[in-house]
């Protein structure tokens, strides 16, 4: 704080010495600064409104000086440095930790939500791809079966006897090809007609 002596006589009567004046003014400035800053946000103090805050403090101090009739005038007040008390420092650190934890929790929740959306979308696409592949497989299988039936029909129409022989060979292969199957059947059975030249 800077001040000037307007009335030396009043100054000497009320304050006597410069050291006493400085101590008295310092107390007034400290009280006034705390009062004004208690109604001021940190954003205001760090912005262009800082000068307006300093002017308010100066006015408050001048009012106290005039009320006490000290014979001085406060020219201006400036905040050189702001120190936190141990209690306030601890609470500030705790508040910062809480804010960081809250932010981390929020970020983690957003990440989990995004991961769930990605997994759901991937699962949906997987189901669509599998369904499409299954559909195409059924179509191809149906077309293959249809082609096979058509081939069998054409073969039968061209040579019914050879078709019967071919089907019998398939039946032989399915029933006795492994070498471990025992079949009890009459030699005259229709099943073995292609092994009996006399019956063809």
Backbone as a chain_set.jsonl record, in Angstrom:
{"seq": "XXXXXXXXXXXXXXXXXXXXXXXXXXXXXXXXXXXXXXXXXXXXXXXXXXXXXXXXXXXXXXXXXXXXXXXXXXXXXXXXXXXXXXXXXXXXXXXXXXXXXXXXXXXXXXXXXXXXXXXXXXXXXXXXXXXXXXXXXXXXXXXXXXXXXXXXXXXXXXXXXXXXXXXXXXXXXXXXXXXXXXXXXXXXXXXXXXXXXXXX", "coords": {"N": [[0.858, -1.194, 0.0], [0.482, 2.198, -0.789], [0.776, 5.391, 0.656], [-0.025, 8.799, 1.554], [0.804, 11.633, 3.618], [-1.608, 13.773, 4.643], [-2.33, 15.55, 6.647], [-0.116, 16.584, 8.76], [-0.16, 17.229, 11.521], [-2.387, 15.836, 12.626], [-1.504, 13.316, 11.98], [0.801, 13.018, 13.609], [-0.38, 13.228, 16.136], [-2.11, 10.999, 16.212], [-0.704, 8.748, 15.295], [2.043, 9.101, 15.808], [4.711, 7.818, 15.136], [6.517, 6.74, 12.126], [6.844, 3.98, 11.949], [4.806, 3.055, 13.61], [2.648, 4.043, 12.178], [2.918, 2.609, 9.793], [2.468, 0.003, 10.726], [-0.181, 0.183, 11.626], [-1.522, 0.872, 9.263], [-0.927, -1.372, 7.753], [-2.364, -3.366, 9.099], [-4.987, -2.443, 8.633], [-5.054, -2.599, 5.826], [-4.696, -5.356, 5.434], [-7.016, -6.426, 6.673], [-9.027, -5.199, 5.107], [-8.364, -6.159, 2.573], [-8.771, -8.938, 2.86], [-11.518, -8.898, 3.314], [-12.559, -7.868, 0.889], [-11.523, -9.685, -1.012], [-12.781, -11.964, -0.19], [-15.201, -11.769, -1.375], [-14.634, -12.035, -3.991], [-13.926, -13.77, -6.99], [-11.476, -16.212, -8.079], [-11.07, -16.114, -10.785], [-11.815, -13.474, -11.425], [-9.795, -12.131, -10.094], [-7.572, -12.835, -11.532], [-8.022, -11.798, -13.981], [-8.772, -9.023, -16.228], [-10.253, -7.579, -14.496], [-8.914, -7.28, -12.211], [-7.719, -4.783, -11.546], [-9.962, -3.302, -10.866], [-10.711, -4.647, -8.567], [-8.551, -4.05, -6.891], [-8.95, -1.299, -6.66], [-11.333, -1.258, -5.223], [-10.464, -2.309, -2.799], [-8.697, -0.265, -2.045], [-10.48, 1.878, -1.667], [-11.969, 0.923, 0.484], [-10.015, 0.793, 2.495], [-9.293, 3.523, 2.646], [-11.667, 4.593, 3.592], [-11.712, 3.576, 6.198], [-9.398, 4.801, 7.177], [-10.11, 7.501, 7.063], [-12.262, 7.484, 8.81], [-10.965, 6.992, 11.19], [-9.549, 9.29, 11.345], [-6.75, 9.868, 10.702], [-5.068, 11.512, 9.35], [-3.931, 10.83, 6.933], [-3.786, 9.555, 3.496], [-4.705, 6.883, 1.462], [-3.06, 5.909, -1.411], [-2.837, 3.847, -3.371], [-3.382, 0.246, -3.58], [-1.724, -2.816, -3.874], [-1.506, -6.246, -4.667], [1.138, -8.203, -3.983], [1.976, -10.843, -3.521], [0.369, -13.969, -2.941], [-0.207, -16.097, -0.32], [-0.986, -19.372, 0.777], [-2.527, -20.615, 3.702], [-1.465, -23.331, 5.858], [-3.7, -25.006, 6.395], [-5.508, -24.223, 4.415], [-3.996, -24.806, 2.202], [-3.826, -27.595, 2.375], [-6.526, -28.314, 2.11], [-6.957, -27.363, -0.451], [-5.268, -29.008, -1.967], [-6.488, -31.478, -1.463], [-8.96, -31.021, -2.636], [-8.175, -30.734, -5.311], [-7.182, -33.318, -5.778], [-9.555, -34.772, -5.478], [-11.039, -33.733, -7.615], [-9.464, -34.6, -9.757], [-9.681, -37.359, -9.444], [-12.41, -37.676, -9.843], [-12.572, -36.816, -12.488], [-11.001, -38.798, -13.68], [-12.551, -41.061, -13.139], [-14.84, -40.425, -14.592], [-13.752, -40.355, -17.176], [-12.928, -43.014, -17.386], [-15.413, -44.277, -17.251], [-16.611, -43.317, -19.591], [-14.867, -44.493, -21.409], [-15.396, -47.237, -20.926], [-18.057, -47.304, -21.722], [-17.813, -46.669, -24.441], [-16.261, -48.834, -25.27], [-18.09, -50.896, -24.833], [-20.05, -50.227, -26.696], [-18.572, -50.573, -29.053], [-17.993, -53.321, -28.895], [-20.602, -54.347, -28.985], [-21.442, -53.481, -31.508], [-19.594, -54.855, -33.098], [-20.31, -57.504, -32.489], [-22.881, -57.511, -33.511], [-22.362, -57.093, -36.257], [-20.928, -59.434, -36.683], [-22.92, -61.4, -36.29], [-24.596, -60.738, -38.425], [-22.9, -61.235, -40.606], [-22.442, -64.01, -40.271], [-25.056, -64.958, -40.554], [-25.605, -64.202, -43.184], [-23.623, -65.681, -44.504], [-24.462, -68.271, -43.846], [-26.913, -68.306, -45.122], [-26.123, -68.035, -47.803], [-24.657, -70.381, -48.004], [-26.652, -72.322, -47.698], [-28.132, -71.778, -49.958], [-26.25, -72.433, -51.96], [-25.87, -75.121, -51.299], [-28.411, -76.107, -51.801], [-28.561, -75.581, -54.545], [-26.49, -77.255, -55.376], [-27.504, -79.789, -54.603], [-29.732, -79.846, -56.222], [-28.502, -79.801, -58.732], [-27.171, -82.246, -58.579], [-29.325, -84.032, -58.432], [-30.449, -83.54, -60.894], [-28.377, -84.397, -62.553], [-28.298, -87.133, -61.86], [-30.84, -87.864, -62.746], [-30.652, -87.318, -65.481], [-28.633, -89.135, -66.138], [-29.9, -91.56, -65.551], [-31.952, -91.508, -67.446], [-30.479, -91.641, -69.808], [-29.068, -94.108, -69.653], [-30.475, -96.496, -68.149], [-29.754, -99.038, -67.199], [-26.984, -98.886, -66.703], [-27.066, -96.92, -64.744], [-28.392, -98.276, -62.722], [-26.453, -100.187, -62.198], [-24.397, -98.54, -61.251], [-25.538, -97.437, -58.923], [-25.756, -99.75, -57.451], [-23.07, -100.358, -57.065], [-22.366, -98.29, -55.411], [-23.9, -98.96, -53.187], [-22.703, -101.385, -52.475], [-20.198, -100.431, -51.773], [-20.815, -98.869, -49.549], [-21.707, -100.741, -47.756], [-19.998, -103.042, -47.509], [-17.373, -102.297, -47.862], [-15.494, -101.765, -45.84], [-14.396, -104.138, -44.958], [-14.914, -105.412, -42.582], [-17.489, -106.001, -42.257], [-20.072, -108.314, -41.859], [-22.259, -110.108, -43.827], [-25.186, -111.859, -44.027], [-26.741, -113.433, -46.452], [-28.722, -114.561, -49.172], [-27.187, -116.097, -51.995], [-28.561, -115.811, -54.304], [-29.762, -113.433, -54.089], [-31.199, -110.291, -55.026], [-29.539, -108.235, -54.441], [-26.952, -109.013, -55.071], [-26.898, -109.218, -57.804], [-25.32, -108.209, -59.832], [-22.986, -109.574, -59.505], [-23.464, -111.99, -60.43], [-23.333, -113.214, -63.353], [-25.05, -114.778, -64.825], [-27.568, -113.882, -64.176], [-27.974, -111.441, -65.247]], "CA": [[0.0, 0.0, 0.0], [1.175, 3.497, -0.783], [-0.072, 6.425, 1.263], [0.624, 10.1, 1.755], [0.343, 12.342, 4.824], [-2.347, 15.003, 4.291], [-2.366, 16.444, 7.808], [0.973, 16.141, 9.64], [-0.508, 17.359, 12.941], [-3.23, 14.694, 12.963], [-0.668, 12.138, 11.856], [1.63, 12.912, 14.806], [-1.218, 12.994, 17.313], [-2.745, 9.674, 16.211], [0.205, 7.64, 14.998], [3.311, 9.451, 16.427], [5.914, 7.475, 14.376], [6.278, 6.065, 10.853], [6.704, 2.536, 12.169], [3.458, 2.827, 14.136], [1.729, 4.297, 11.061], [3.002, 1.469, 8.867], [1.822, -1.149, 11.354], [-1.629, 0.438, 11.644], [-2.012, 0.785, 7.875], [-0.82, -2.78, 7.322], [-3.52, -4.083, 9.662], [-6.191, -2.021, 7.911], [-4.989, -3.148, 4.463], [-4.919, -6.81, 5.506], [-8.432, -6.668, 6.952], [-9.821, -4.777, 3.95], [-8.07, -7.079, 1.458], [-9.485, -10.196, 3.11], [-12.951, -8.668, 3.146], [-12.903, -7.724, -0.536], [-11.21, -10.93, -1.722], [-13.781, -12.96, 0.18], [-16.336, -11.611, -2.29], [-14.063, -12.012, -5.334], [-13.52, -15.084, -7.494], [-10.1, -16.288, -8.568], [-11.097, -15.672, -12.178], [-11.807, -12.003, -11.444], [-8.503, -11.657, -9.609], [-6.561, -13.113, -12.547], [-8.435, -11.201, -15.253], [-8.636, -7.573, -16.317], [-11.013, -6.992, -13.391], [-8.011, -7.184, -11.053], [-7.56, -3.373, -11.176], [-11.182, -2.882, -10.178], [-10.647, -5.245, -7.225], [-7.589, -3.244, -6.134], [-9.587, -0.005, -6.369], [-12.302, -1.474, -4.139], [-9.686, -2.439, -1.555], [-8.186, 1.082, -1.714], [-11.6, 2.67, -1.15], [-12.325, 0.422, 1.818], [-8.969, 1.228, 3.427], [-9.423, 4.977, 2.8], [-12.82, 4.857, 4.464], [-11.274, 3.307, 7.58], [-8.42, 5.835, 7.545], [-10.856, 8.747, 7.298], [-13.065, 7.319, 10.021], [-10.062, 7.107, 12.348], [-8.984, 10.649, 11.297], [-5.317, 9.672, 10.915], [-4.316, 12.533, 8.63], [-3.253, 10.257, 5.768], [-4.643, 9.101, 2.392], [-4.171, 5.713, 0.759], [-3.015, 6.189, -2.849], [-3.264, 2.606, -4.044], [-3.05, -1.026, -2.937], [-1.37, -3.858, -4.849], [-1.186, -7.564, -4.098], [2.419, -8.663, -4.519], [2.035, -12.29, -3.434], [-0.706, -14.587, -2.152], [0.232, -17.344, 0.305], [-2.039, -20.165, 1.391], [-2.245, -21.162, 5.03], [-1.34, -24.798, 5.786], [-5.021, -25.635, 6.326], [-6.078, -23.955, 3.103], [-3.189, -25.547, 1.226], [-4.227, -28.992, 2.447], [-7.866, -28.456, 1.533], [-6.826, -27.147, -1.892], [-4.701, -30.234, -2.533], [-7.513, -32.516, -1.4], [-9.964, -30.704, -3.657], [-7.583, -31.057, -6.609], [-7.152, -34.774, -5.884], [-10.933, -35.222, -5.694], [-11.425, -33.372, -8.975], [-8.751, -35.481, -10.686], [-10.278, -38.691, -9.351], [-13.718, -37.605, -10.498], [-12.324, -36.749, -13.924], [-10.52, -40.121, -14.106], [-13.703, -41.961, -13.115], [-15.691, -40.063, -15.731], [-13.061, -40.797, -18.396], [-12.99, -44.469, -17.409], [-16.795, -44.657, -17.565], [-16.814, -43.066, -21.022], [-14.12, -45.523, -22.127], [-16.147, -48.491, -20.817], [-19.256, -47.174, -22.554], [-17.388, -46.745, -25.834], [-15.848, -50.221, -25.519], [-19.307, -51.704, -24.92], [-20.671, -49.92, -27.986], [-17.766, -51.201, -30.106], [-18.215, -54.763, -28.831], [-21.968, -54.626, -29.43], [-21.473, -53.298, -32.951], [-18.841, -55.961, -33.693], [-21.126, -58.706, -32.345], [-23.993, -57.368, -34.459], [-21.818, -57.338, -37.588], [-20.6, -60.861, -36.752], [-24.163, -62.147, -36.483], [-25.073, -60.472, -39.788], [-22.018, -61.947, -41.533], [-22.714, -65.437, -40.149], [-26.372, -65.231, -41.129], [-25.47, -64.087, -44.632], [-22.846, -66.829, -44.968], [-25.315, -69.448, -43.722], [-27.922, -68.213, -46.185], [-25.471, -68.335, -49.073], [-24.3, -71.797, -47.98], [-27.883, -73.081, -47.939], [-28.476, -71.602, -51.375], [-25.298, -73.233, -52.739], [-26.157, -76.527, -51.048], [-29.63, -76.429, -52.547], [-28.233, -75.626, -55.971], [-25.71, -78.478, -55.601], [-28.42, -80.934, -54.557], [-30.568, -79.787, -57.433], [-27.659, -80.226, -59.859], [-26.945, -83.685, -58.438], [-30.57, -84.726, -58.814], [-30.59, -83.397, -62.343], [-27.386, -85.287, -63.171], [-28.776, -88.504, -61.689], [-32.001, -88.064, -63.634], [-30.161, -87.383, -66.872], [-27.915, -90.397, -66.288], [-30.89, -92.634, -65.581], [-32.668, -91.437, -68.728], [-29.583, -92.026, -70.904], [-28.73, -95.533, -69.575], [-31.038, -96.983, -66.882], [-29.03, -100.204, -66.726], [-25.724, -98.43, -66.102], [-27.412, -96.188, -63.527], [-28.671, -99.289, -61.707], [-25.15, -100.742, -61.835], [-23.673, -97.517, -60.461], [-26.158, -97.356, -57.598], [-25.405, -100.971, -56.742], [-21.678, -100.225, -56.649], [-22.373, -97.4, -54.235], [-24.456, -99.719, -52.065], [-21.653, -102.309, -52.058], [-19.136, -99.653, -51.101], [-21.301, -98.394, -48.25], [-22.036, -101.821, -46.826], [-18.972, -104.062, -47.284], [-16.045, -101.823, -48.261], [-14.531, -101.691, -44.743], [-13.807, -105.462, -44.737], [-15.284, -105.94, -41.265], [-18.935, -106.21, -42.232], [-20.537, -109.669, -42.179], [-23.624, -110.069, -44.36], [-25.779, -113.18, -44.259], [-27.741, -113.174, -47.487], [-28.763, -115.618, -50.187], [-26.423, -115.779, -53.216], [-29.492, -115.462, -55.385], [-30.426, -112.166, -53.76], [-31.121, -109.215, -56.016], [-28.465, -107.338, -54.027], [-25.7, -109.428, -55.714], [-27.212, -109.611, -59.168], [-24.237, -107.831, -60.747], [-21.911, -110.546, -59.316], [-23.958, -113.249, -61.017], [-23.532, -112.908, -64.78], [-26.167, -115.515, -65.403], [-28.867, -113.233, -63.891], [-28.04, -110.138, -65.922]], "C": [[0.888, 1.235, 0.0], [0.22, 4.537, -0.179], [0.726, 7.731, 1.343], [0.009, 10.766, 2.982], [-0.317, 13.645, 4.39], [-2.306, 16.033, 5.414], [-1.309, 15.972, 8.803], [0.618, 16.183, 11.116], [-1.362, 16.177, 13.405], [-2.405, 13.401, 12.931], [0.169, 11.92, 13.121], [0.804, 12.607, 16.047], [-1.738, 11.554, 17.365], [-1.756, 8.526, 16.063], [1.61, 7.824, 15.565], [4.526, 9.121, 15.544], [5.537, 6.782, 13.066], [6.088, 4.559, 11.04], [5.318, 2.201, 12.712], [2.424, 3.025, 13.028], [1.717, 3.104, 10.107], [2.299, 0.238, 9.42], [0.306, -1.01, 11.324], [-2.215, 0.3, 10.249], [-1.971, -0.665, 7.369], [-1.996, -3.597, 7.848], [-4.801, -3.742, 8.914], [-6.234, -2.63, 6.497], [-5.283, -4.651, 4.471], [-6.395, -7.137, 5.726], [-9.292, -6.339, 5.729], [-9.614, -5.719, 2.774], [-8.802, -8.402, 1.632], [-10.985, -10.035, 2.873], [-13.358, -8.594, 1.681], [-12.655, -9.036, -1.289], [-12.175, -12.053, -1.37], [-15.002, -12.908, -0.707], [-15.874, -11.624, -3.757], [-13.645, -13.411, -5.752], [-12.072, -15.041, -7.979], [-10.023, -15.812, -10.013], [-11.059, -14.159, -12.299], [-10.43, -11.462, -11.058], [-7.408, -11.84, -10.657], [-6.895, -12.492, -13.903], [-8.204, -9.693, -15.232], [-9.397, -6.855, -15.203], [-10.148, -6.817, -12.14], [-7.869, -5.736, -10.584], [-8.779, -2.857, -10.413], [-11.209, -3.418, -8.754], [-9.697, -4.431, -6.349], [-8.182, -1.878, -5.753], [-10.597, -0.15, -5.24], [-11.58, -1.582, -2.798], [-9.193, -1.06, -1.103], [-9.285, 1.941, -1.101], [-11.967, 2.241, 0.264], [-11.298, 0.887, 2.858], [-9.069, 2.726, 3.681], [-10.59, 5.347, 3.709], [-12.45, 4.642, 5.93], [-10.304, 4.38, 8.063], [-9.13, 7.151, 7.869], [-11.69, 8.647, 8.564], [-12.207, 7.49, 11.28], [-9.358, 8.459, 12.396], [-7.477, 10.625, 11.579], [-4.46, 10.699, 10.178], [-3.538, 11.991, 7.442], [-4.284, 9.868, 4.714], [-3.943, 7.937, 1.695], [-4.221, 6.005, -0.746], [-3.439, 4.955, -3.651], [-2.788, 1.394, -3.243], [-2.771, -2.047, -4.04], [-1.06, -5.162, -4.099], [0.084, -8.06, -4.783], [2.473, -10.188, -4.566], [0.885, -12.791, -2.566], [-0.216, -15.93, -1.636], [-0.961, -18.049, 0.927], [-1.601, -20.617, 2.779], [-2.128, -22.677, 4.912], [-2.69, -25.501, 5.653], [-5.623, -25.464, 4.942], [-5.316, -24.705, 2.012], [-3.603, -27.013, 1.196], [-5.594, -29.206, 1.807], [-7.831, -28.269, 0.022], [-6.289, -28.394, -2.577], [-5.738, -31.352, -2.556], [-8.592, -32.288, -2.454], [-9.446, -31.041, -5.06], [-7.548, -32.563, -6.83], [-8.549, -35.311, -6.172], [-11.386, -34.935, -7.117], [-10.752, -34.287, -9.989], [-9.329, -36.892, -10.656], [-11.631, -38.729, -10.045], [-13.561, -37.595, -12.015], [-11.871, -38.109, -14.457], [-11.672, -41.123, -14.15], [-14.62, -41.705, -14.301], [-15.066, -40.549, -17.043], [-13.131, -42.311, -18.527], [-14.394, -44.947, -17.786], [-17.091, -44.448, -19.051], [-16.086, -44.117, -21.858], [-14.844, -46.861, -22.103], [-17.386, -48.459, -21.706], [-18.905, -47.315, -24.034], [-16.983, -48.17, -26.191], [-17.063, -51.131, -25.668], [-20.012, -51.484, -26.25], [-19.914, -50.61, -29.123], [-17.991, -52.714, -30.116], [-19.606, -55.135, -29.347], [-22.07, -54.521, -30.951], [-20.746, -54.432, -33.66], [-19.642, -57.259, -33.634], [-22.29, -58.689, -33.33], [-23.517, -57.669, -35.88], [-21.46, -58.82, -37.767], [-21.843, -61.701, -37.019], [-24.692, -61.964, -37.9], [-24.244, -61.25, -40.805], [-22.287, -63.447, -41.494], [-24.057, -65.809, -40.772], [-26.314, -65.193, -42.653], [-24.712, -65.28, -45.206], [-23.677, -68.107, -44.917], [-26.372, -69.482, -44.827], [-27.311, -68.601, -47.533], [-25.083, -69.812, -49.15], [-25.521, -72.665, -48.271], [-28.298, -72.983, -49.4], [-27.574, -72.473, -52.251], [-25.552, -74.723, -52.558], [-27.403, -76.967, -51.816], [-29.367, -76.529, -54.046], [-27.431, -76.882, -56.307], [-26.596, -79.716, -55.587], [-29.284, -80.995, -55.807], [-29.781, -80.265, -58.659], [-27.411, -81.732, -59.802], [-28.168, -84.482, -58.869], [-30.747, -84.688, -60.324], [-29.625, -84.326, -63.079], [-27.825, -86.741, -63.066], [-29.931, -88.802, -62.639], [-31.566, -88.191, -65.084], [-29.436, -88.697, -67.137], [-28.889, -91.567, -66.402], [-31.606, -92.664, -66.922], [-31.785, -91.91, -69.889], [-29.291, -93.528, -70.882], [-29.219, -96.075, -68.237], [-30.259, -98.17, -66.322], [-27.703, -99.813, -66.064], [-25.98, -97.675, -64.803], [-27.692, -97.151, -62.384], [-27.369, -99.924, -61.231], [-24.383, -99.781, -60.919], [-24.229, -97.411, -59.042], [-25.832, -98.608, -56.779], [-23.972, -100.914, -56.246], [-21.578, -99.318, -55.408], [-22.892, -98.133, -52.998], [-23.431, -100.727, -51.552], [-20.58, -101.574, -51.249], [-19.565, -99.226, -49.697], [-21.454, -99.528, -47.249], [-20.879, -102.77, -46.545], [-17.557, -103.587, -47.584], [-15.043, -101.852, -47.124], [-13.901, -103.038, -44.407], [-14.166, -106.076, -43.408], [-16.771, -106.252, -41.166], [-19.251, -107.649, -42.642], [-21.987, -109.588, -42.631], [-24.071, -111.513, -44.601], [-26.939, -112.982, -45.217], [-27.658, -114.283, -48.537], [-27.962, -115.204, -51.417], [-27.33, -115.378, -54.371], [-30.175, -114.124, -55.148], [-30.21, -111.142, -54.868], [-29.969, -108.276, -55.705], [-27.156, -107.651, -54.761], [-25.9, -109.749, -57.196], [-26.102, -109.258, -60.15], [-22.992, -108.716, -60.567], [-22.293, -111.914, -59.926], [-24.278, -112.993, -62.481], [-24.733, -113.614, -65.383], [-27.492, -114.838, -65.197], [-29.001, -111.922, -64.61], [-28.536, -110.309, -67.349]], "O": [[1.902, 1.301, 0.695], [-0.976, 4.551, -0.471], [1.951, 7.757, 1.219], [-1.139, 10.508, 3.341], [0.343, 14.521, 3.831], [-2.255, 17.237, 5.163], [-1.564, 15.068, 9.6], [1.022, 15.31, 11.884], [-1.094, 15.587, 14.451], [-2.596, 12.511, 13.76], [0.249, 10.808, 13.644], [1.221, 11.83, 16.905], [-1.8, 10.956, 18.44], [-1.949, 7.456, 16.64], [2.312, 6.838, 15.79], [5.303, 10.021, 15.222], [4.415, 6.303, 12.899], [5.264, 3.942, 10.364], [4.721, 1.194, 12.331], [1.449, 2.28, 12.939], [0.66, 2.649, 9.669], [1.621, -0.483, 8.688], [-0.407, -1.971, 11.032], [-3.269, -0.31, 10.065], [-2.867, -1.113, 6.652], [-2.558, -4.422, 7.128], [-5.6, -4.622, 8.596], [-7.272, -3.102, 6.033], [-6.022, -5.153, 3.624], [-6.956, -8.007, 5.059], [-10.178, -7.11, 5.362], [-10.562, -6.045, 2.059], [-9.383, -8.929, 0.684], [-11.636, -10.913, 2.307], [-14.364, -9.175, 1.273], [-13.478, -9.45, -2.106], [-12.367, -12.984, -2.152], [-15.757, -13.876, -0.794], [-16.638, -11.266, -4.653], [-13.073, -14.155, -4.955], [-11.521, -13.974, -8.25], [-9.043, -15.189, -10.421], [-10.366, -13.615, -13.159], [-9.959, -10.471, -11.616], [-6.43, -11.092, -10.673], [-6.138, -12.645, -14.862], [-7.536, -9.16, -14.347], [-9.205, -5.657, -14.991], [-10.602, -6.271, -11.134], [-7.893, -5.468, -9.383], [-8.659, -2.089, -9.458], [-11.671, -2.737, -7.838], [-10.007, -4.153, -5.191], [-7.94, -1.372, -4.657], [-10.71, 0.735, -4.391], [-12.022, -1.024, -1.794], [-9.263, -0.729, 0.081], [-9.047, 2.654, -0.126], [-12.239, 3.073, 1.129], [-11.658, 1.316, 3.954], [-8.941, 3.16, 4.826], [-10.508, 6.292, 4.494], [-12.828, 5.43, 6.797], [-10.372, 4.817, 9.212], [-8.784, 7.828, 8.837], [-11.811, 9.619, 9.309], [-12.648, 8.045, 12.286], [-8.652, 8.758, 13.359], [-6.986, 11.245, 12.523], [-3.245, 10.74, 10.372], [-2.584, 12.624, 6.988], [-5.486, 9.847, 4.979], [-2.754, 8.0, 1.383], [-5.282, 6.308, -1.291], [-4.312, 5.041, -4.514], [-1.93, 1.494, -2.367], [-3.507, -2.122, -5.024], [-0.434, -5.156, -3.039], [0.107, -8.302, -5.989], [2.961, -10.763, -5.539], [0.48, -12.144, -1.6], [0.149, -16.804, -2.422], [-1.833, -17.418, 1.524], [-0.438, -20.959, 2.993], [-2.644, -23.256, 3.955], [-2.823, -26.467, 4.901], [-6.17, -26.402, 4.362], [-5.899, -25.173, 1.034], [-3.719, -27.608, 0.124], [-5.796, -30.16, 1.056], [-8.575, -28.925, -0.707], [-6.782, -28.795, -3.631], [-5.856, -32.081, -3.54], [-9.076, -33.23, -3.083], [-10.185, -31.568, -5.892], [-7.844, -33.041, -7.925], [-8.717, -36.199, -7.008], [-12.031, -35.768, -7.754], [-11.376, -34.706, -10.964], [-9.457, -37.544, -11.692], [-11.958, -39.687, -10.745], [-14.301, -38.264, -12.736], [-12.289, -38.533, -15.535], [-11.766, -41.933, -15.073], [-15.113, -42.638, -14.936], [-15.758, -41.085, -17.909], [-13.36, -42.841, -19.614], [-14.547, -45.902, -18.547], [-17.733, -45.281, -19.692], [-16.599, -44.578, -22.878], [-14.91, -47.552, -23.12], [-17.726, -49.447, -22.357], [-19.607, -47.991, -24.786], [-17.31, -48.664, -27.269], [-17.078, -52.024, -26.515], [-20.511, -52.429, -26.861], [-20.522, -51.161, -30.04], [-18.156, -53.323, -31.173], [-19.763, -56.123, -30.063], [-22.698, -55.357, -31.601], [-21.205, -54.921, -34.692], [-19.661, -58.026, -34.596], [-22.642, -59.716, -33.91], [-24.173, -58.403, -36.619], [-21.654, -59.392, -38.84], [-21.83, -62.597, -37.862], [-25.18, -62.914, -38.512], [-24.782, -61.846, -41.738], [-22.355, -64.095, -42.539], [-24.183, -66.84, -41.433], [-26.896, -66.041, -43.329], [-25.086, -65.828, -46.243], [-23.61, -68.931, -45.829], [-26.68, -70.534, -45.386], [-27.886, -69.377, -48.297], [-25.165, -70.427, -50.213], [-25.423, -73.641, -49.015], [-28.751, -73.956, -50.002], [-28.045, -73.159, -53.158], [-25.468, -75.499, -53.51], [-27.443, -78.05, -52.399], [-29.871, -77.423, -54.726], [-27.633, -77.503, -57.35], [-26.465, -80.59, -56.444], [-29.527, -82.064, -56.367], [-30.288, -81.01, -59.498], [-27.435, -82.415, -60.826], [-28.056, -85.48, -59.581], [-31.143, -85.673, -60.947], [-29.979, -84.954, -64.076], [-27.746, -87.495, -64.035], [-29.983, -89.866, -63.256], [-32.045, -89.055, -65.819], [-29.587, -89.302, -68.199], [-28.721, -92.45, -67.243], [-31.842, -93.739, -67.473], [-32.282, -92.51, -70.842], [-29.264, -94.168, -71.933], [-28.449, -96.111, -67.277], [-30.117, -98.299, -65.106], [-27.344, -100.335, -65.008], [-25.195, -97.78, -63.861], [-27.304, -96.912, -61.24], [-27.185, -100.174, -60.04], [-23.792, -100.201, -59.924], [-23.472, -97.309, -58.077], [-25.654, -98.533, -55.563], [-23.678, -101.365, -55.139], [-20.796, -99.573, -54.492], [-22.378, -97.944, -51.896], [-23.294, -100.913, -50.343], [-20.129, -102.035, -50.2], [-18.756, -99.226, -48.769], [-21.346, -99.316, -46.041], [-20.779, -103.27, -45.425], [-16.626, -104.392, -47.564], [-13.844, -101.953, -47.382], [-12.946, -103.077, -43.631], [-13.742, -107.198, -43.133], [-17.255, -106.709, -40.13], [-18.75, -108.136, -43.655], [-22.843, -109.067, -41.915], [-23.401, -112.278, -45.295], [-27.982, -112.439, -44.851], [-26.594, -114.866, -48.74], [-28.055, -114.052, -51.84], [-26.907, -114.688, -55.298], [-31.057, -113.724, -55.909], [-29.183, -111.133, -55.547], [-29.468, -107.592, -56.597], [-26.356, -106.761, -55.047], [-25.11, -110.5, -57.768], [-25.949, -109.916, -61.18], [-22.054, -108.634, -61.36], [-21.5, -112.855, -59.915], [-25.395, -112.592, -62.806], [-25.355, -113.121, -66.323], [-28.455, -115.129, -65.907], [-30.08, -111.33, -64.582], [-28.659, -109.327, -68.081]]}, "num_chains": 1, "name": "protein.A"}
